Short mmCIF file of C-alpha atoms in Angstrom, two decimals:
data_model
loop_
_atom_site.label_atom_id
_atom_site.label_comp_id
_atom_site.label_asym_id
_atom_site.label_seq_id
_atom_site.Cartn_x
_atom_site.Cartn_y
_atom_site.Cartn_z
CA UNK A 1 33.23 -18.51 -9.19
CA UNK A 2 31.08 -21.63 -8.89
CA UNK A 3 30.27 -21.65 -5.52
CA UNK A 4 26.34 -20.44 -5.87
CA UNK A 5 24.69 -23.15 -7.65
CA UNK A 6 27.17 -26.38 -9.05
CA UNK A 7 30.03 -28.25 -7.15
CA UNK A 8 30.86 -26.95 -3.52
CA UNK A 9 32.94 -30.21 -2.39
CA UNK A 10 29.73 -31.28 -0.26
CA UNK A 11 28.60 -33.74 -2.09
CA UNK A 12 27.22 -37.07 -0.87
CA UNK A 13 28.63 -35.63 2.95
CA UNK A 14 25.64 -35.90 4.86
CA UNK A 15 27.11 -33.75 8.22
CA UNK A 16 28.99 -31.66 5.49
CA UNK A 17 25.63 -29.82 3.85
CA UNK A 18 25.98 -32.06 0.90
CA UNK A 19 22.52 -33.68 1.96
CA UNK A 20 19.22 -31.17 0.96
CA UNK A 21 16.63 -32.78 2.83
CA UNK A 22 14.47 -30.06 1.53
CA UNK A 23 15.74 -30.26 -2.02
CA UNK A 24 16.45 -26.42 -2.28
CA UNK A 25 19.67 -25.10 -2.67
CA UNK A 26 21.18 -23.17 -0.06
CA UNK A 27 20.94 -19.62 -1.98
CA UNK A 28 17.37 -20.11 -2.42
CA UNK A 29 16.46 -21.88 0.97
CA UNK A 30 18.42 -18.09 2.66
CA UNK A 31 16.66 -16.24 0.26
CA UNK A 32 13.43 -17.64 1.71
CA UNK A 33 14.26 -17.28 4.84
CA UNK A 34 15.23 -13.59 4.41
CA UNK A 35 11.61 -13.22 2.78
CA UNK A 36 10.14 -14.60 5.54
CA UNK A 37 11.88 -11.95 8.08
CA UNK A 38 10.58 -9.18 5.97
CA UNK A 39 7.32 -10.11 5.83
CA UNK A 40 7.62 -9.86 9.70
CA UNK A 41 8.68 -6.35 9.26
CA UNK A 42 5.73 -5.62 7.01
CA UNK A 43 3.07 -7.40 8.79
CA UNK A 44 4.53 -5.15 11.82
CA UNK A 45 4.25 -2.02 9.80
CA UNK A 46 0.93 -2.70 8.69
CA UNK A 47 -0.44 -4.20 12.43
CA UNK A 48 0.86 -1.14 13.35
CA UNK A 49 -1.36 1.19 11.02
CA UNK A 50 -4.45 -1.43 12.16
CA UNK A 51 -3.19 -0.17 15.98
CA UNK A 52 -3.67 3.69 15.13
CA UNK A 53 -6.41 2.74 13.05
CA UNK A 54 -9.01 1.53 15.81
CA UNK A 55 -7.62 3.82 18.43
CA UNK A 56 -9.35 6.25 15.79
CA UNK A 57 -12.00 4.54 14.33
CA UNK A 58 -14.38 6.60 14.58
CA UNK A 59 -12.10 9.57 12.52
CA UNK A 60 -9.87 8.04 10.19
CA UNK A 61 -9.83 9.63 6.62
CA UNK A 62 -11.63 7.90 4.19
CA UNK A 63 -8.94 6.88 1.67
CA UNK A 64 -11.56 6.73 -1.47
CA UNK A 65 -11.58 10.78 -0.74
CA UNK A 66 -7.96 11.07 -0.55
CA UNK A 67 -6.36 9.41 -3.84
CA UNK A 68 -8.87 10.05 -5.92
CA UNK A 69 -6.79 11.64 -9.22
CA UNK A 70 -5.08 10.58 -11.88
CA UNK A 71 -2.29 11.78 -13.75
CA UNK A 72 -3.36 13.99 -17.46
CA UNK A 73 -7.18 13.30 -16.43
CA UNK A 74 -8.96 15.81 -14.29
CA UNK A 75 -11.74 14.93 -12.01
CA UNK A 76 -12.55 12.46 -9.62
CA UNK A 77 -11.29 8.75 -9.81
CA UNK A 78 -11.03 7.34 -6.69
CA UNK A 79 -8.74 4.09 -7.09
CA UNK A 80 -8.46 4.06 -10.36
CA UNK A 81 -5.10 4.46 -10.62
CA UNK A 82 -3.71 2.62 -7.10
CA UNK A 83 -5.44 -0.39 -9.60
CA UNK A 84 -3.47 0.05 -12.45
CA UNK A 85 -0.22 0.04 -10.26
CA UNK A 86 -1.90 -2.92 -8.82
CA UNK A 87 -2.23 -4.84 -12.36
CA UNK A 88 1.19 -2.99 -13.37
CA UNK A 89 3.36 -4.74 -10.29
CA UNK A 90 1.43 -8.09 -11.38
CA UNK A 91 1.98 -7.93 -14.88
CA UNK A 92 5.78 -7.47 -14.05
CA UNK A 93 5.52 -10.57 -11.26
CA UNK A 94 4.01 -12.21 -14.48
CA UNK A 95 7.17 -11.01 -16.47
CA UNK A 96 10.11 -12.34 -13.86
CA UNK A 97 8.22 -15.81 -13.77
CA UNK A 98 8.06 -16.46 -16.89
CA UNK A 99 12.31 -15.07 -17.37
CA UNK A 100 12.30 -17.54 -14.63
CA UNK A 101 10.39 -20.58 -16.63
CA UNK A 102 13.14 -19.55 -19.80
CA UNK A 103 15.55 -20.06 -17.77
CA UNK A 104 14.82 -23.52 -16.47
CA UNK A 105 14.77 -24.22 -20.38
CA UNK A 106 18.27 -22.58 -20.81
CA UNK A 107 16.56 -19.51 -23.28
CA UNK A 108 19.43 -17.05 -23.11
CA UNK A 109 17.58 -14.67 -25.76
CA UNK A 110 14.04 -14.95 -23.66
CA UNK A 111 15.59 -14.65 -19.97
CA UNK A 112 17.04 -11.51 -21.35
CA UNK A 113 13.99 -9.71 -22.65
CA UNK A 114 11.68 -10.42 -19.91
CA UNK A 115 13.59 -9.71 -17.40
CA UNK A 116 14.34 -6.40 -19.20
CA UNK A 117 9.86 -5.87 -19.26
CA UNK A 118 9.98 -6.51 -15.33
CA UNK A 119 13.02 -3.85 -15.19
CA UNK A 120 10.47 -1.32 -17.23
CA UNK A 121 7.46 -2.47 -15.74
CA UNK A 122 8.96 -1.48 -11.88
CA UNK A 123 10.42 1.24 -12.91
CA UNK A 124 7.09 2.45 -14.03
CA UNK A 125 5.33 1.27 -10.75
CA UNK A 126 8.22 3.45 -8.79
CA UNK A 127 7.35 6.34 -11.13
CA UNK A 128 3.58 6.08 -10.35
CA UNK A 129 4.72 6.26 -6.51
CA UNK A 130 6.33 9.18 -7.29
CA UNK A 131 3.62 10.68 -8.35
CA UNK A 132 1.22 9.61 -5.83
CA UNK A 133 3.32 11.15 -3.11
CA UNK A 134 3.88 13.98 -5.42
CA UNK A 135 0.25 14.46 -5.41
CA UNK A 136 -0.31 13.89 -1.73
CA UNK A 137 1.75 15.98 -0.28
CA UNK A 138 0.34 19.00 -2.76
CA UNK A 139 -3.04 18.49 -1.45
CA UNK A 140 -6.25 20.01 -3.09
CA UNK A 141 -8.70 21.70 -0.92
CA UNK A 142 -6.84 22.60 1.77
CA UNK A 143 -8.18 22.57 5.33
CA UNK A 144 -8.38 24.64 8.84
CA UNK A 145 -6.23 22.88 12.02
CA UNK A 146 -7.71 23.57 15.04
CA UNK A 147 -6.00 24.24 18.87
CA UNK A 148 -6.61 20.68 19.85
CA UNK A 149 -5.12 19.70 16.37
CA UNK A 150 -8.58 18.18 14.17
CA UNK A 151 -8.94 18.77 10.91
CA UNK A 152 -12.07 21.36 9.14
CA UNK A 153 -12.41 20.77 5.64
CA UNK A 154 -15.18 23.32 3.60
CA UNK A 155 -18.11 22.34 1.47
CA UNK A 156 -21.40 22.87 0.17
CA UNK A 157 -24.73 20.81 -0.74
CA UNK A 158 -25.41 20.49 -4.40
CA UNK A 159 -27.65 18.30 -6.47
CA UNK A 160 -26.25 15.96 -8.96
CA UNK A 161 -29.18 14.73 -10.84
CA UNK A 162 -31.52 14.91 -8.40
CA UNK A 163 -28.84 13.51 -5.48
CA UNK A 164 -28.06 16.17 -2.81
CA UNK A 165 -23.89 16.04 -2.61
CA UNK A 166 -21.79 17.48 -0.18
CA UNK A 167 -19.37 18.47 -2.62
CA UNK A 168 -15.70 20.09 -1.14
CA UNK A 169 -15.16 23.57 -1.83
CA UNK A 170 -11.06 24.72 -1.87
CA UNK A 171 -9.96 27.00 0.52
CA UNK A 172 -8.60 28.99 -2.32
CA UNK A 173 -12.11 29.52 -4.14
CA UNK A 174 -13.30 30.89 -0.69
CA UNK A 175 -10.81 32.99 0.78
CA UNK A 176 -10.71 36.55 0.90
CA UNK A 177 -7.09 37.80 0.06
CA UNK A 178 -6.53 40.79 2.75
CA UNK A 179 -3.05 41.41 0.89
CA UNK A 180 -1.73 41.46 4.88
CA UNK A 181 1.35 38.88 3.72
CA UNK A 182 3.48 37.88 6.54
CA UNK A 183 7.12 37.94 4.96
CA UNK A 184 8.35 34.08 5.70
CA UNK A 185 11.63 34.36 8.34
CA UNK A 186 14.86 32.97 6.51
CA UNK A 187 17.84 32.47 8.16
CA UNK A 188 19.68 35.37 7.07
CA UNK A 189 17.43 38.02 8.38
CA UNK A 190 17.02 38.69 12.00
CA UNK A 191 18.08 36.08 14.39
CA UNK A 192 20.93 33.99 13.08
CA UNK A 193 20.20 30.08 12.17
CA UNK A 194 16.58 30.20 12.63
CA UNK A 195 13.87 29.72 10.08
CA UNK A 196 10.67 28.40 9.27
CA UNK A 197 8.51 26.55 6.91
CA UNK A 198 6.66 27.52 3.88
CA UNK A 199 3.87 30.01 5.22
CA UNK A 200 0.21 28.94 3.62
CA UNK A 201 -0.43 31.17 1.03
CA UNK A 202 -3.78 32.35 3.41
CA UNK A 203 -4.43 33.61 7.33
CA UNK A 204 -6.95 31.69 9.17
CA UNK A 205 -8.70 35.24 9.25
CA UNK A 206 -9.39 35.20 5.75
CA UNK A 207 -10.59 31.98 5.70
CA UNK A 208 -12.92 33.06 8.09
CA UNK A 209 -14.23 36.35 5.86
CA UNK A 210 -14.36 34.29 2.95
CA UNK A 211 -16.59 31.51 4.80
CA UNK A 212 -18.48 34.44 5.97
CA UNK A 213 -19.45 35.95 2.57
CA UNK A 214 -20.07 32.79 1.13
CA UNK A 215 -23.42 31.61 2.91
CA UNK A 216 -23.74 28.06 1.15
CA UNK A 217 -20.56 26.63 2.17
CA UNK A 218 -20.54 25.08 5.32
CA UNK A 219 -17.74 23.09 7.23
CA UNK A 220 -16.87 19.10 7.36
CA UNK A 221 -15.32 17.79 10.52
CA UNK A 222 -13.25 14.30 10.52
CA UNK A 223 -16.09 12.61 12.85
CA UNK A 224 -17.74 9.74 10.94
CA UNK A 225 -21.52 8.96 11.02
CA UNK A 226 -23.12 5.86 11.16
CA UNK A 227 -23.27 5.61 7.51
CA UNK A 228 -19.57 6.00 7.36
CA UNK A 229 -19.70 9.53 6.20
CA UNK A 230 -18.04 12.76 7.73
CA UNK A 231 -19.68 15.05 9.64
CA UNK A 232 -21.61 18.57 8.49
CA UNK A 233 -22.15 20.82 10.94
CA UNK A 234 -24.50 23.74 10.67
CA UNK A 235 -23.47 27.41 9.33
CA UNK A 236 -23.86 29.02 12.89
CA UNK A 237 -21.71 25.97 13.88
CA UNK A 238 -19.57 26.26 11.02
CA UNK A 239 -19.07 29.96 11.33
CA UNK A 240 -18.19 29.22 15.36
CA UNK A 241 -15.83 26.83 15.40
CA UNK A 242 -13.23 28.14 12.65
CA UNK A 243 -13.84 31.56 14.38
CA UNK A 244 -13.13 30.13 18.03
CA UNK A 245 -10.94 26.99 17.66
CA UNK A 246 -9.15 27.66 13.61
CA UNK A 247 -5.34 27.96 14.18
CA UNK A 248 -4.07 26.97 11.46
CA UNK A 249 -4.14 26.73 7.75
CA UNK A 250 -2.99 23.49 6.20
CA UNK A 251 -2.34 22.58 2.49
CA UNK A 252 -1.54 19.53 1.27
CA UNK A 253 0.20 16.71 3.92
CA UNK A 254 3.15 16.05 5.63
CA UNK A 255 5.07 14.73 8.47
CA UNK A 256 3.26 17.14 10.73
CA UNK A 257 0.23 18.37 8.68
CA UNK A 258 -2.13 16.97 6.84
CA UNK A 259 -5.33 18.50 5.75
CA UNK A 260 -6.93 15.23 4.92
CA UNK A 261 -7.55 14.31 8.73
CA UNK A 262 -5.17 13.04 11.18
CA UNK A 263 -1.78 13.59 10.66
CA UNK A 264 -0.55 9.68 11.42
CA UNK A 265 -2.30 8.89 8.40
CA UNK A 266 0.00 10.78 6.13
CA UNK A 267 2.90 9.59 8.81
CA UNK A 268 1.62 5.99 8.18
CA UNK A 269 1.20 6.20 4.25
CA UNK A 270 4.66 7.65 3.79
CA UNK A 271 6.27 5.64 6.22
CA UNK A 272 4.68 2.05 4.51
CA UNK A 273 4.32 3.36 1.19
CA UNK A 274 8.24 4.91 1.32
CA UNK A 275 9.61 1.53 2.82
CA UNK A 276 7.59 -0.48 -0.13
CA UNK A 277 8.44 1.84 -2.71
CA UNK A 278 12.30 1.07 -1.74
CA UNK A 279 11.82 -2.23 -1.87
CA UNK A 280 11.04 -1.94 -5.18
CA UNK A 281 13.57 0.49 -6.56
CA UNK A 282 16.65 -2.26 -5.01
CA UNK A 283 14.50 -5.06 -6.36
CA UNK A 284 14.78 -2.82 -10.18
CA UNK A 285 18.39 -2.52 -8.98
CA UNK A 286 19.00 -6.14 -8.14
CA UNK A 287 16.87 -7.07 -11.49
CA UNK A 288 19.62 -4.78 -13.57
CA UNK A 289 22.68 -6.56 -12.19
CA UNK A 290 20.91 -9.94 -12.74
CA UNK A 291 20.19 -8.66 -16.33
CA UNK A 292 23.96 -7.54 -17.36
CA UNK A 293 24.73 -11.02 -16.08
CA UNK A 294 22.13 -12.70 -18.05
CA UNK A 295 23.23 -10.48 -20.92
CA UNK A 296 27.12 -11.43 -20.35
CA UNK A 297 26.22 -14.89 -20.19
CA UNK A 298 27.67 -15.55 -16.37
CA UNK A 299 24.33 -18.32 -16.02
CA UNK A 300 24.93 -19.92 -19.33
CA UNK A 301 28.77 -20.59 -18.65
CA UNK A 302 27.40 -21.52 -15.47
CA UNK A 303 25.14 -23.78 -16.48
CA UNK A 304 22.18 -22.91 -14.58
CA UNK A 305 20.18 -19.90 -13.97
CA UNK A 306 19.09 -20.01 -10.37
CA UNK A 307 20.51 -16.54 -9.43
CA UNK A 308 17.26 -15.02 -11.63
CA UNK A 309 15.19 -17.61 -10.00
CA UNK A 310 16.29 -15.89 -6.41
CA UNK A 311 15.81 -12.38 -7.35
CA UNK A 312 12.56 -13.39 -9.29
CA UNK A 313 11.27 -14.46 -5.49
CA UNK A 314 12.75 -11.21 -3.79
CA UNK A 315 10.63 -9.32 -6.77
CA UNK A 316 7.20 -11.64 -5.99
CA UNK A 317 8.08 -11.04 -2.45
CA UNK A 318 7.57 -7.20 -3.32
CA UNK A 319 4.40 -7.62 -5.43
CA UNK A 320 3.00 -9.92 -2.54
CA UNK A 321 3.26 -7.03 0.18
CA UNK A 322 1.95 -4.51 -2.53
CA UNK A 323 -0.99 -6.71 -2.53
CA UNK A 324 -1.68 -6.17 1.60
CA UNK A 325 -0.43 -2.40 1.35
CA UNK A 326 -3.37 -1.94 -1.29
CA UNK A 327 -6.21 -3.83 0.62
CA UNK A 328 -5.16 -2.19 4.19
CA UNK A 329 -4.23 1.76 2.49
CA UNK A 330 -6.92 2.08 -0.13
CA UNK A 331 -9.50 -0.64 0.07
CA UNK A 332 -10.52 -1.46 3.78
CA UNK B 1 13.21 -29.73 -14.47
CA UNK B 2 10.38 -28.09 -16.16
CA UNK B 3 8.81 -30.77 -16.15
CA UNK B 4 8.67 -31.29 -12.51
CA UNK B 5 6.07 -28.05 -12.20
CA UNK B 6 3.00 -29.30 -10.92
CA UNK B 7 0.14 -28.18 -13.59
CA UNK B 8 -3.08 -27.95 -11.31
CA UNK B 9 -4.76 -24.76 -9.72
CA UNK B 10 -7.99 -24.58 -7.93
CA UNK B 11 -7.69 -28.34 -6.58
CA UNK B 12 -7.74 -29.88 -10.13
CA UNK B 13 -10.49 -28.08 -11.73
CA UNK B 14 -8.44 -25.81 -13.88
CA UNK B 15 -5.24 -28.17 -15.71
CA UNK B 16 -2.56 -26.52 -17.84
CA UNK B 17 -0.45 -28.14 -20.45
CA UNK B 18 2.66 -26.23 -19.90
CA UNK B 19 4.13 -24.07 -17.28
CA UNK B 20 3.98 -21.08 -19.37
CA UNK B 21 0.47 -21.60 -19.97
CA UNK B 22 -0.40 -22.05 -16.20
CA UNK B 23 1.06 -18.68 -14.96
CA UNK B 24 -1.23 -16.64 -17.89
CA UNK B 25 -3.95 -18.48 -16.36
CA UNK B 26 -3.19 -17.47 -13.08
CA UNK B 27 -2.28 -13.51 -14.40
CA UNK B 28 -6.10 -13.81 -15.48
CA UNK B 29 -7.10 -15.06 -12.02
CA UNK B 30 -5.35 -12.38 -10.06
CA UNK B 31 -6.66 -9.85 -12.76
CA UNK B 32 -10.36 -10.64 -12.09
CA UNK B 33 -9.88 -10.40 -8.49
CA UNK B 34 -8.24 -7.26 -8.31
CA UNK B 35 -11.28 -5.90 -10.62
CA UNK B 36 -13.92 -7.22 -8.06
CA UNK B 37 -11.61 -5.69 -5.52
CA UNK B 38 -11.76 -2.22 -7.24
CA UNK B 39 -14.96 -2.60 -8.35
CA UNK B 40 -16.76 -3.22 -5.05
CA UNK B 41 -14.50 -0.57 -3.42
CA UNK B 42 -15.85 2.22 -5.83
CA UNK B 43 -19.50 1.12 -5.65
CA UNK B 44 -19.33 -0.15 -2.04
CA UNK B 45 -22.89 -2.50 -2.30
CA UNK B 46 -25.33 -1.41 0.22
CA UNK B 47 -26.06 -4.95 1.09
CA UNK B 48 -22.67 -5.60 1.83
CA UNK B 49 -22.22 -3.03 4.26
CA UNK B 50 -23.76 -5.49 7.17
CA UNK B 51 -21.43 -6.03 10.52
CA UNK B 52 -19.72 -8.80 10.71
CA UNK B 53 -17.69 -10.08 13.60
CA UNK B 54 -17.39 -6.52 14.49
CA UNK B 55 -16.16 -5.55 10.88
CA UNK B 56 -17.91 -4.76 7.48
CA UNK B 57 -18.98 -7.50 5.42
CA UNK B 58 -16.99 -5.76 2.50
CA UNK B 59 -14.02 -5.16 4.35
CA UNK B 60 -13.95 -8.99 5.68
CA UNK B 61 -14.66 -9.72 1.59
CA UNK B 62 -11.23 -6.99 1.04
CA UNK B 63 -9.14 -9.24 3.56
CA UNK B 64 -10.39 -12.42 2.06
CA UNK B 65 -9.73 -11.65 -1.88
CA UNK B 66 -6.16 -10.44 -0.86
CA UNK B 67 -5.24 -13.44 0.99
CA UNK B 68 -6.45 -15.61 -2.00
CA UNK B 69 -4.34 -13.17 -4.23
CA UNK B 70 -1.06 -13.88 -1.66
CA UNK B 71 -2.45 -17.48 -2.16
CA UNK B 72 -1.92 -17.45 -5.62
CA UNK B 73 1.36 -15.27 -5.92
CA UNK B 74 3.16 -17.39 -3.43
CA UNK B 75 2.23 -20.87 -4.61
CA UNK B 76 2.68 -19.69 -8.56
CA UNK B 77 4.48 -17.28 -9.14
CA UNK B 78 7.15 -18.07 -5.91
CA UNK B 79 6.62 -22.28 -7.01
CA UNK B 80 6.03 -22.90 -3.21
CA UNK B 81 3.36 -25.40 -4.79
CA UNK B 82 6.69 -27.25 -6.17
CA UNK B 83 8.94 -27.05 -2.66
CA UNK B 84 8.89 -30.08 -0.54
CA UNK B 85 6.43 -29.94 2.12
CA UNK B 86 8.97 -29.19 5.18
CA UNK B 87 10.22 -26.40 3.56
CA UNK B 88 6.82 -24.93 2.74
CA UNK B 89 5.44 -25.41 6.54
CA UNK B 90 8.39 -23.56 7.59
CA UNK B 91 7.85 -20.17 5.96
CA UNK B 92 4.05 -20.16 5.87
CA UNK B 93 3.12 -21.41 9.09
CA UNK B 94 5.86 -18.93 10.65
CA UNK B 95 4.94 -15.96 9.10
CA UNK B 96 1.32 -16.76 9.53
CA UNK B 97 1.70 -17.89 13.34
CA UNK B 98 3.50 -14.56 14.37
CA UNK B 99 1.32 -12.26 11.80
CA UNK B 100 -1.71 -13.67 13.66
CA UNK B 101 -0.43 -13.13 17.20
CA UNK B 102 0.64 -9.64 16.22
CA UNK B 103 -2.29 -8.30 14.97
CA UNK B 104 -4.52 -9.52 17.33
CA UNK B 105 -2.64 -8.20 20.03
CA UNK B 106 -2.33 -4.47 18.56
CA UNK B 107 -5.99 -4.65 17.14
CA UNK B 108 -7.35 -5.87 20.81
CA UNK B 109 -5.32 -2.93 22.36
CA UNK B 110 -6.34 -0.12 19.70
CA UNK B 111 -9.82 -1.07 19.96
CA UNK B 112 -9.46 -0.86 23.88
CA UNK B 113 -8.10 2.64 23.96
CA UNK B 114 -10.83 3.75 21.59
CA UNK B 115 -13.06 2.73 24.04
CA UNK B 116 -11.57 4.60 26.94
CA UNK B 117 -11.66 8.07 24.45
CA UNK B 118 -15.04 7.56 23.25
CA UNK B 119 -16.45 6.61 26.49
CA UNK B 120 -15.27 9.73 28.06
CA UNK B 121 -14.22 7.71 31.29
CA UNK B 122 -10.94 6.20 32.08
CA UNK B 123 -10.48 2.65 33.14
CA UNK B 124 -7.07 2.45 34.36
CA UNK B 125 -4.17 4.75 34.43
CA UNK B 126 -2.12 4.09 31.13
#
């Protein structure tokens, strides 16, 4: 099996591919070219997000209020951790290249071991998805949906040394439990092959009594004001709308739902997010064949090790559109 | 074949001895930039918070600092800076070509049908 890299017959036949004007070999030349369709893919992905985006400029959630933990710290870290992923997914770039570089110099021993750090290193930056999403989709304050589908999330003014805050108050801490529980319909009891979702664990009515005996708290709507804050409205206000327009009460986010604005924002971060994130788990997947190989020695019989070189671009590739996801999800 | 690396970043003004050497130095690079990155998106400078061209200073400073950080990845760490010209034209100027056109197309439409919602009045039938 020498047909990736060495002799192919071609050589010297200039119609027969055995000229490289471009002095790349044809494995690597297809893998850039493959690359190069993805990123088309992305950039329509992203473009995409940038279309919903300014159709709702003035409402989009603010992502520093979104992502904002991080895992066995509580409290309130917005980016912290989408950085370390960040530095994680570069350190592991860092990693393949320099597998890559060892290779060039024939290194069997050092090809091995750092490609085995950029296996690790992914597989952490996977994990850390995984518990993004994880943490997403449980939410933390929970909000009210109204009729026409907006978002009301619940909060109060404090001062932080000497700052007033509008500081986010859970649905949870606020709700008066009227013990009225609406048994969830399975499938097996009354009408056969029907069901529904989780219920959320309160009515919109006791949301409403709870915002009612709590006089400080006031409610948040998705509107942004000039500064690029959301909007407070007034109790009476407050008090009005969940009372006349609250439907619905929504924890945490998914395809439908998502009590951190509108829901194409959690469509749009799981969709992107998802897509990368599988990128990377076949790029760990790819990396682990290339390693058993590196490990058999297939490229040292061979006498070259260009295959790591070509998975070492698809894994760049990866850390390249991690850089744009970053900037467009969590920075702009 | 190692040798054939070429050694320079930043025009000249930073030389490395080996190839080894060169992609720590450019780990270090990306590093800093990703801290500004983080940095000014936790602190979010009131002077940077200006309009520009219709966007944010700081979000215009965002989309700059990544595309240096693509810069770096794709030249470096992907040795485009060691492919022959022809070959290096062909995937950047593609993908950058059709990127372009894309965005400005949906970004031009987006901002139009914001328009229509916020002011309350619809232009055309769509």
């Amino acid at each position: 099996m020498d047909t990736t890299v060495a002799n192919t017959g071609t050589e010297g036949k200039t119609w027969g591919g055995g000229n490289q004007p471009l002095k790349a070999s044809y494995g690597k030349m297809m893998m850039w070219f493959f690359i190069v369709s993805d990123a088309l893919t992305f950039s329509g992905f992203l473009a995409a997000y940038g279309f919903s985006r300014f159709k709702f400029i003035g409402s989009w959630p603010i992502a520093d209020e979104v992502f904002t933990h991080v895992p066995f710290f509580h409290g309130n870290y917005p980016m912290i951790y989408v950085a370390f992923m960040t530095f994680i997914l570069i350190v592991s770039s860092v990693t393949m290249v320099l597998a890559v570089d060892a290779g060039h110099h024939m290194q069997k021993g050092k090809v091995t071991i750092y490609m085995f750090l950029t296996i690790i290193f992914g597989l952490i930056f996977v994990g850390s998805q995984a518990w993004e999403w994880a943490t997403f989709i449980k939410g933390d304050y929970g909000a009210i949906q109204t009729k026409g589908g907006n978002i009301l999330q619940f909060g109060e003014y404090v001062t932080v040394d000497g700052v007033e805050k509008f500081k986010r108050v859970a649905i949870s801490d606020i709700a008066i439990d009227a013990h009225g529980d609406r048994v969830q319909h399975e499938r097996k009891s009354g009408i056969w092959f029907l069901s529904e979702g989780t219920l959320p664990s309160y009515t919109v009515e006791e949301v409403y009594n709870g915002l009612e005996a709590n006089p400080d708290v006031l409610v948040r709507t998705q509107t942004l004001t000039a500064e690029g804050e959301k909007t407070v409205l007034t109790r009476e206000e407050s008090l009005k709308q969940i009372k006349e327009n609250g439907k619905l009460v929504v924890e945490g986010a998914n395809l439908h739902v998502n009590e951190y604005g509108t829901s194409l924002f959690a469509d749009f971060f799981f969709f992107i997010t998802g897509f990368h994130g599988f990128h990377v788990f076949s790029g760990v997947v790819i990396n682990i064949i290339i390693w058993f190989n590196v490990i058999l020695g297939t490229y040292e019989r061979r006498g070259s090790y260009e295959m790591v070189e070509k998975v070492g671009l698809y894994w760049h590739f990866v850390d390249l559109v991690w850089v744009f996801v970053f900037t467009f999800f969590y920075l702009v | 074949m190692a040798d054939a690396h070429k050694l320079e970043i930043l025009r000249g003004l930073i030389k490395f001895k080996s190839n080894t050497q060169k992609i720590w130095g450019v780990l270090i690079l990306l590093s800093i930039v990703t801290a500004v990155e983080v940095v000014l998106g936790i602190y979010k400078p009131e002077a940077l918070m200006t309009q520009v061209l219709s966007m944010k200073l700081l979000n215009w400073i965002f989309i700059i600092l990544t595309i240096v950080k693509a810069y770096y990845i794709t030249w470096d760490f992907m040795h485009m800076r060691d492919e022959t010209k022809a070959l290096r034209r062909m995937v950047v100027w593609t993908a950058v070509f059709l990127i372009c056109y894309l965005i400005f197309i949906l970004l031009q439409e987006g901002g139009y049908i914001e328009g229509v919602y916020s002011s309350e009045y619809i232009k055309r039938d769509f």
